[in-house]
PDB file of C-alpha atoms in Angstrom:
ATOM      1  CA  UNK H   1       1.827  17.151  -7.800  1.00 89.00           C
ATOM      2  CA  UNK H   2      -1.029  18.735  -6.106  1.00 93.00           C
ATOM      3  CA  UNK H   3      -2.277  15.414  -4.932  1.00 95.00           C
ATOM      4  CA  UNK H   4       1.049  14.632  -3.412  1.00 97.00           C
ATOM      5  CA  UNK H   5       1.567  18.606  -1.649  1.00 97.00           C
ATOM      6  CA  UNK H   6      -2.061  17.748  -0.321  1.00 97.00           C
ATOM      7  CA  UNK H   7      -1.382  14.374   0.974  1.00 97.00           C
ATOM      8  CA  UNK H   8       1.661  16.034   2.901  1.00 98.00           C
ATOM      9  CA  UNK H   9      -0.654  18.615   4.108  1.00 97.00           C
ATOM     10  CA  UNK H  10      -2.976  16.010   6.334  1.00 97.00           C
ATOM     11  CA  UNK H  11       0.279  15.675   8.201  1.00 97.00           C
ATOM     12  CA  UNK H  12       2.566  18.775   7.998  1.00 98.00           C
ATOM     13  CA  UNK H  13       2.679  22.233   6.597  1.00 97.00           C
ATOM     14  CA  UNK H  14       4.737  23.355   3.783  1.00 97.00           C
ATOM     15  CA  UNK H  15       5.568  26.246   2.142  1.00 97.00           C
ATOM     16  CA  UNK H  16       5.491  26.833  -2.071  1.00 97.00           C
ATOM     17  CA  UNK H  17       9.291  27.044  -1.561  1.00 97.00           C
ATOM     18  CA  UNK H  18       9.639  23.763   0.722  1.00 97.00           C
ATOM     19  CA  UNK H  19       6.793  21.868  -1.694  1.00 98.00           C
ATOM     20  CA  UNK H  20       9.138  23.497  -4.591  1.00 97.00           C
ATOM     21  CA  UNK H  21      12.008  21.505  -3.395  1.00 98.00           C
ATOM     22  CA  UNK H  22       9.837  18.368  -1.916  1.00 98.00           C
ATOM     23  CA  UNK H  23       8.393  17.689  -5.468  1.00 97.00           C
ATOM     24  CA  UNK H  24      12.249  17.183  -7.299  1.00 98.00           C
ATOM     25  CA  UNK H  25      12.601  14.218  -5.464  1.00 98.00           C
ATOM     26  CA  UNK H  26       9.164  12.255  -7.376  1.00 98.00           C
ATOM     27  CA  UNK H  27       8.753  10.780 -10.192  1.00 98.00           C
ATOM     28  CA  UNK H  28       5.768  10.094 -11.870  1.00 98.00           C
ATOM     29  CA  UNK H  29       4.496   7.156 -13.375  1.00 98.00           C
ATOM     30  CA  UNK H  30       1.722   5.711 -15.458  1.00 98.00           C
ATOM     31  CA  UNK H  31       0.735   2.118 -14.547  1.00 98.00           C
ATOM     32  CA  UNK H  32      -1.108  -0.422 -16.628  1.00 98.00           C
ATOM     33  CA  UNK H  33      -3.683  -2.846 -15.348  1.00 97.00           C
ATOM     34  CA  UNK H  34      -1.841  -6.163 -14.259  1.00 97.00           C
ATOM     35  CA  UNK H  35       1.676  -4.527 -14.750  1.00 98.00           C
ATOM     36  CA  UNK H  36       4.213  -5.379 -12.302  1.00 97.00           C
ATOM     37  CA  UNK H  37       5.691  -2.987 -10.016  1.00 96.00           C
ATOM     38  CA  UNK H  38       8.060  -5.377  -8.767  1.00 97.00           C
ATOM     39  CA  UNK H  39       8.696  -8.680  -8.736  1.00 97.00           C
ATOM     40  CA  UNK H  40      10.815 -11.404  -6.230  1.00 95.00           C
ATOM     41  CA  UNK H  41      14.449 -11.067  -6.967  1.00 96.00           C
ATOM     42  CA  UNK H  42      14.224  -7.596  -8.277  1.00 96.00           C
ATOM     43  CA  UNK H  43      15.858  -4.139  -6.624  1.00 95.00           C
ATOM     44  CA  UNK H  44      13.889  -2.560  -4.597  1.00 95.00           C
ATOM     45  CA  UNK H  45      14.662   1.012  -5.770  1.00 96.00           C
ATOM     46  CA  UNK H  46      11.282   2.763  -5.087  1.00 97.00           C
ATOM     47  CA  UNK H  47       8.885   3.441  -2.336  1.00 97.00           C
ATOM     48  CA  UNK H  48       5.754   4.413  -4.118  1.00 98.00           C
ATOM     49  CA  UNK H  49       2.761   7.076  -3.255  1.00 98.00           C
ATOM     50  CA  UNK H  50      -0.507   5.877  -5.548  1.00 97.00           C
ATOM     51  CA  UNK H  51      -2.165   9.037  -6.647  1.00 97.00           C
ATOM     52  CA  UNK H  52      -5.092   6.861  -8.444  1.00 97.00           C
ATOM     53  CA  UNK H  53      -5.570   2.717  -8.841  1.00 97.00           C
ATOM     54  CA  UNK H  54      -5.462  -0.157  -6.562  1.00 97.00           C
ATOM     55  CA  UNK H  55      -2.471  -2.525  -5.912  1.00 97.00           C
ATOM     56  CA  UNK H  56      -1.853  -6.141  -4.649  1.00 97.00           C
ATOM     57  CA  UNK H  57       1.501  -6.964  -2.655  1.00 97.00           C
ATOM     58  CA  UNK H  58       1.754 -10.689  -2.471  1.00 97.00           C
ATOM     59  CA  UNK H  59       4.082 -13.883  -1.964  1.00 95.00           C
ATOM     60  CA  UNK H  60       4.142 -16.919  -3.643  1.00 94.00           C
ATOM     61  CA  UNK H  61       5.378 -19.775  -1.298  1.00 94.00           C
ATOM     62  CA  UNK H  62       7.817 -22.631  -2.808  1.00 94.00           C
ATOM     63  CA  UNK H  63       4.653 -24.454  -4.461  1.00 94.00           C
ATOM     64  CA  UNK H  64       3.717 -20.985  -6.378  1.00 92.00           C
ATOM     65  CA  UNK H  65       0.560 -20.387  -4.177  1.00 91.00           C
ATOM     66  CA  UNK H  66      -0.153 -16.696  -3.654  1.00 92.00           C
ATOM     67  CA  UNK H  67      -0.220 -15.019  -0.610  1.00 93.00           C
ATOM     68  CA  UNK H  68      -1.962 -11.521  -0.525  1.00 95.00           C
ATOM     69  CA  UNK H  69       0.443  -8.885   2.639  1.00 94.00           C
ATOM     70  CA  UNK H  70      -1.361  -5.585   1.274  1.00 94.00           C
ATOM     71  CA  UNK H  71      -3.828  -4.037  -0.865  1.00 95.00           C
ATOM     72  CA  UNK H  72      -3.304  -0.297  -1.504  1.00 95.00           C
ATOM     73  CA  UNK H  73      -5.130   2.397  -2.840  1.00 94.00           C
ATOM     74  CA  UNK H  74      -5.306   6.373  -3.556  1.00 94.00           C
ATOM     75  CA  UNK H  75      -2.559   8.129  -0.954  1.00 94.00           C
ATOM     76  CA  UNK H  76      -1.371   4.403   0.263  1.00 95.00           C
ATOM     77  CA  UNK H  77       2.419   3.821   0.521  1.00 96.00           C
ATOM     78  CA  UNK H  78       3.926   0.933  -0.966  1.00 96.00           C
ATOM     79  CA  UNK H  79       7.039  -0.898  -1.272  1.00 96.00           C
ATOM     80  CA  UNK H  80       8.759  -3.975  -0.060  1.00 97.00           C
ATOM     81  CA  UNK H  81      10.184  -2.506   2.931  1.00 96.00           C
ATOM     82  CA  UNK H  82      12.469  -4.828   3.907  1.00 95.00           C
ATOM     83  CA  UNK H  83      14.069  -4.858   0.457  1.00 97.00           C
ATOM     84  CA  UNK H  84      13.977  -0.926   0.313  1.00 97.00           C
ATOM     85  CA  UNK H  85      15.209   0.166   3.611  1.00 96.00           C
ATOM     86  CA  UNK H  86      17.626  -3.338   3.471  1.00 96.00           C
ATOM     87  CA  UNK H  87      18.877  -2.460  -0.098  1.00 94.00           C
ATOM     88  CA  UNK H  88      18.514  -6.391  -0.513  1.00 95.00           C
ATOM     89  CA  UNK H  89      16.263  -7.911  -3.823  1.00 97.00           C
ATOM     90  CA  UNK H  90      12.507  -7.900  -3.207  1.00 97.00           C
ATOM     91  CA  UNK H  91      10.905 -11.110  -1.646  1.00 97.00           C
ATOM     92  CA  UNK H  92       7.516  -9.453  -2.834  1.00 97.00           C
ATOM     93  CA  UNK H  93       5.356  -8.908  -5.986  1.00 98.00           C
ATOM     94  CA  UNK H  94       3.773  -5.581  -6.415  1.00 98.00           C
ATOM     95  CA  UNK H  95       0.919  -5.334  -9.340  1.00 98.00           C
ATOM     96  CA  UNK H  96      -1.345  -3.029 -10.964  1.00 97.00           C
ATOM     97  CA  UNK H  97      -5.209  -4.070  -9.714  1.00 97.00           C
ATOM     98  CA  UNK H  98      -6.743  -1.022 -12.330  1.00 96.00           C
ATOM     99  CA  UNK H  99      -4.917   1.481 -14.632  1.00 97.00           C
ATOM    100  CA  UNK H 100      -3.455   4.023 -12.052  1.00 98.00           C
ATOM    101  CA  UNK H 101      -0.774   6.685 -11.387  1.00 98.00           C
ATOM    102  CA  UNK H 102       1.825   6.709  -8.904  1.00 98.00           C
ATOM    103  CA  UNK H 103       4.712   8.714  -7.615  1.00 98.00           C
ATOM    104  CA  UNK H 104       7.957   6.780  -7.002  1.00 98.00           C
ATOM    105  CA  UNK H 105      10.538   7.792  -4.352  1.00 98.00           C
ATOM    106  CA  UNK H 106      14.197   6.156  -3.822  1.00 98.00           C
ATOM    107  CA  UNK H 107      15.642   5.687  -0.663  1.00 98.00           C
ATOM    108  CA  UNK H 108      18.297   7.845  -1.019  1.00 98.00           C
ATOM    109  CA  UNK H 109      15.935  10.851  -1.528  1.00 98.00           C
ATOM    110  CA  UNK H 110      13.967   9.761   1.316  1.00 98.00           C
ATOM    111  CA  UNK H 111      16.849   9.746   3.437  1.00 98.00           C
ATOM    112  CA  UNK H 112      17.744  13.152   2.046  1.00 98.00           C
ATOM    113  CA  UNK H 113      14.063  14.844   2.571  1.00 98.00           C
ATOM    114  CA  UNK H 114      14.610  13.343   6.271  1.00 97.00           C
ATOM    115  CA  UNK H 115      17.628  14.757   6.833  1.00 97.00           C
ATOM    116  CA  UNK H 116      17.291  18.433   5.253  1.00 97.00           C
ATOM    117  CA  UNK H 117      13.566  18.793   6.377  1.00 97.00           C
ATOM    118  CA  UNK H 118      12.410  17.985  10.135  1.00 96.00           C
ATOM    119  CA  UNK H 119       9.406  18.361   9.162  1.00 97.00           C
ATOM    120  CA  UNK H 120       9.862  15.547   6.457  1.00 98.00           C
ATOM    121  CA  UNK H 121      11.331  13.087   8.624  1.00 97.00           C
ATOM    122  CA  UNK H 122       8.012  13.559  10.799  1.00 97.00           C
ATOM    123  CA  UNK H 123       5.955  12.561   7.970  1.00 98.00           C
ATOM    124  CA  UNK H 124       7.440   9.752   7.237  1.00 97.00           C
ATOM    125  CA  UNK H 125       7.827   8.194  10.687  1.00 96.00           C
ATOM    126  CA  UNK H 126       3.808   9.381  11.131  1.00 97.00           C
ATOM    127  CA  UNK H 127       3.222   7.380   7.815  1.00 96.00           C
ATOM    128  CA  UNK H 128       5.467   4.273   8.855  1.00 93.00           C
ATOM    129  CA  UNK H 129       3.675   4.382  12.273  1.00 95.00           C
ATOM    130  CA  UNK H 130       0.471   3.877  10.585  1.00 94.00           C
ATOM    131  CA  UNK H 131       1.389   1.220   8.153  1.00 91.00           C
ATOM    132  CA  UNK H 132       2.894  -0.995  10.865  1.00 92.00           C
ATOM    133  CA  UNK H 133      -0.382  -0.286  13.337  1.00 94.00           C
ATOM    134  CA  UNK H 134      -2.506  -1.218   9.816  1.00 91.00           C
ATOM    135  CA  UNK H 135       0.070  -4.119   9.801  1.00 92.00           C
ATOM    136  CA  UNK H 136      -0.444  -5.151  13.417  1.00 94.00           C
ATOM    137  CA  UNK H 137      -4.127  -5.193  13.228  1.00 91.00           C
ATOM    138  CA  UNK H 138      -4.489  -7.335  10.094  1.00 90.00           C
ATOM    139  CA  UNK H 139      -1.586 -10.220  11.796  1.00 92.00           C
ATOM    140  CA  UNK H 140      -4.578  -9.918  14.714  1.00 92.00           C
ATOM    141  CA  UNK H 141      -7.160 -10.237  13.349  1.00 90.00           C
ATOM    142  CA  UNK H 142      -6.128 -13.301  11.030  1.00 90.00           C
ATOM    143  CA  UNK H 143      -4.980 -14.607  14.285  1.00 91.00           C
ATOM    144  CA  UNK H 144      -7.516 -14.685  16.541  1.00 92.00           C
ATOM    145  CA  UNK H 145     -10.477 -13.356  14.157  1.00 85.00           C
ATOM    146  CA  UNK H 146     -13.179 -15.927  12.426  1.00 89.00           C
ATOM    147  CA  UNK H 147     -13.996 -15.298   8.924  1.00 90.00           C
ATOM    148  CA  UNK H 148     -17.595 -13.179   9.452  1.00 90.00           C
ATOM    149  CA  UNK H 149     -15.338 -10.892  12.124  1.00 90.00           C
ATOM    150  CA  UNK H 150     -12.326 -10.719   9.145  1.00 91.00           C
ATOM    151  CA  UNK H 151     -14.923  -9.855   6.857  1.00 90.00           C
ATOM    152  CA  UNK H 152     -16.424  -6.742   8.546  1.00 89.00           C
ATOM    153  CA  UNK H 153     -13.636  -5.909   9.637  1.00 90.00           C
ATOM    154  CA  UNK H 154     -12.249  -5.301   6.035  1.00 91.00           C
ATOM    155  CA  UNK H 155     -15.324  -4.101   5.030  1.00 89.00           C
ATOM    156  CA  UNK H 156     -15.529  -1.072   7.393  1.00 90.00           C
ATOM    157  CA  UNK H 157     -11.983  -0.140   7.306  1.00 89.00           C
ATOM    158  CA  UNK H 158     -11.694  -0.451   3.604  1.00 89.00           C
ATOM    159  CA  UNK H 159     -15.472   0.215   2.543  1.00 89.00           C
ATOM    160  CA  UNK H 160     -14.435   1.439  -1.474  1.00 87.00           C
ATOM    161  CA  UNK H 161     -12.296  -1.463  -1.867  1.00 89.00           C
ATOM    162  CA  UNK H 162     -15.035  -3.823  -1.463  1.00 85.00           C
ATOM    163  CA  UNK H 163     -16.382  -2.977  -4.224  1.00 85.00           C
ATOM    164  CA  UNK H 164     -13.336  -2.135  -6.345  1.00 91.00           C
ATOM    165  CA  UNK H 165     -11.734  -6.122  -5.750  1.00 93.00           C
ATOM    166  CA  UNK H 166     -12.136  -9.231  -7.257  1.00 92.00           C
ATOM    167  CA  UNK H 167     -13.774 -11.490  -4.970  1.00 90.00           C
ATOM    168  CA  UNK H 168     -11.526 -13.800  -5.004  1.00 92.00           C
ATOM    169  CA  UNK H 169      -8.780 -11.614  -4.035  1.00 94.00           C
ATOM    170  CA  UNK H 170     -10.433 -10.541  -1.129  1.00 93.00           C
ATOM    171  CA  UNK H 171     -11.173 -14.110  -0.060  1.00 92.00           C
ATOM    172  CA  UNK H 172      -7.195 -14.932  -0.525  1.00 92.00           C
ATOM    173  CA  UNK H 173      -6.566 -11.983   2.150  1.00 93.00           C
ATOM    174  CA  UNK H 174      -9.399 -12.897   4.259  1.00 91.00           C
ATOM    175  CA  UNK H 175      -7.521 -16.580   4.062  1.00 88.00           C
ATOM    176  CA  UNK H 176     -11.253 -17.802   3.274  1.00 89.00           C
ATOM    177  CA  UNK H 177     -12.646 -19.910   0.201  1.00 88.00           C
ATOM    178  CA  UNK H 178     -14.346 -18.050  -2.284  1.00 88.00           C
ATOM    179  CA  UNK H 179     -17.286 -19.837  -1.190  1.00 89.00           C
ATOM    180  CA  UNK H 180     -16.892 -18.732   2.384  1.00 88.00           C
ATOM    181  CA  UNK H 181     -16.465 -15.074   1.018  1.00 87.00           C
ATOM    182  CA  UNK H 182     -19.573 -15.724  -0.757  1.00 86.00           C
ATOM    183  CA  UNK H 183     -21.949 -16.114   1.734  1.00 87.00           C
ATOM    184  CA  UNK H 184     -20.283 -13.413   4.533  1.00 84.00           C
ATOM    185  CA  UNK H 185     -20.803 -10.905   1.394  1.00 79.00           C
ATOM    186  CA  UNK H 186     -24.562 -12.095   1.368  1.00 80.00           C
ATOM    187  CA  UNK H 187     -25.352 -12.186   5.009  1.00 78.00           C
ATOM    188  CA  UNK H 188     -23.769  -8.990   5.073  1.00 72.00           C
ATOM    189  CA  UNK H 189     -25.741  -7.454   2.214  1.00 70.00           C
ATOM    190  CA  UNK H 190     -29.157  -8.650   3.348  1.00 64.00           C
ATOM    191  CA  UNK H 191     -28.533  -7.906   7.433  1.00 59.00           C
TER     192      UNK H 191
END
């Protein structure tokens, strides 16, 4: 729970009292490599904190092809947000990248850290703020960005993922061949 009093700590302060009372509302959890957070048609019961690992949030269209929305990594917040603030099934796959640990929050603790804690509720809109920004930037760039710009883009704002991703993976968010992803990784490399 360190991690997590830490994490809160780039944001807000707490007391050992308030972090006393913060930390009842996490759960732990142990994740295996390739194991599935969530799948499409499942509750969405959890918002999650990863403590260690790296995750994949995708969808897979009507002819099963995989579309990558997020990668996340140590002190990245995860869910399917429409399905967890919504209450409706998930439309989106969550799944273990690398053996990692996570915390898991429900919405209903959320809402009650939110409401008992000002201080709370600031941390979460400051951490909702960011994910949409984060959100906004990668629907720009894919719009209006070619594939060396996509590239080192993702490379500079994401520098230990780069290295931590299957190539191909990265190529699917990129929306590049693996081919394509190939040779920006080389040019890049030798430049």
């Amino acid at each position: 729970m360190e991690k997590l009093r830490k994490h809160l700590e780039e944001i807000i302060a707490v007391s050992d009292e308030e972090f006393a009372y913060i930390q009842t509302f996490f759960t732990t959890k142990r994740v295996k490599k390739h194991q599935y957070l969530i799948q499409d048609g499942d509750q969405a019961n959890f918002e999650y904190l990863i403590l260690s690992g790296i995750f994949r949030m995708f969808y897979l269209d009507s002819d099963g092809k995989e579309h990558i929305v997020q990668f996340a990594g140590e002190n990245w917040w995860m869910a399917d947000y429409q399905a967890y603030f919504k209450e409706r099934k998930a439309t989106l796959h969550i799944t273990c990248m690398t053996d990692a640990e996570i915390l898991c929050l429900t919405l209903q603790g959320r809402e009650t850290l939110a409401t008992e804690m000002h201080k709370m509720e600031h941390f979460f809109r400051a951490k909702l703020t960011n994910g949409y920004i984060a959100q906004q930037r990668r629907i720009i760039s894919l719009l209006s960005g070619n594939p060396q710009q996509r590239y080192e883009e993702f490379a500079q704002l994401y520098p230990h993922l780069i290295q931590q991703i299957p190539k191909k993976y990265i190529a699917e968010y990129l929306g590049v061949s693996r081919e394509t992803l190939s040779r920006l990784y080389s040019a890049n490399k030798n430049s």
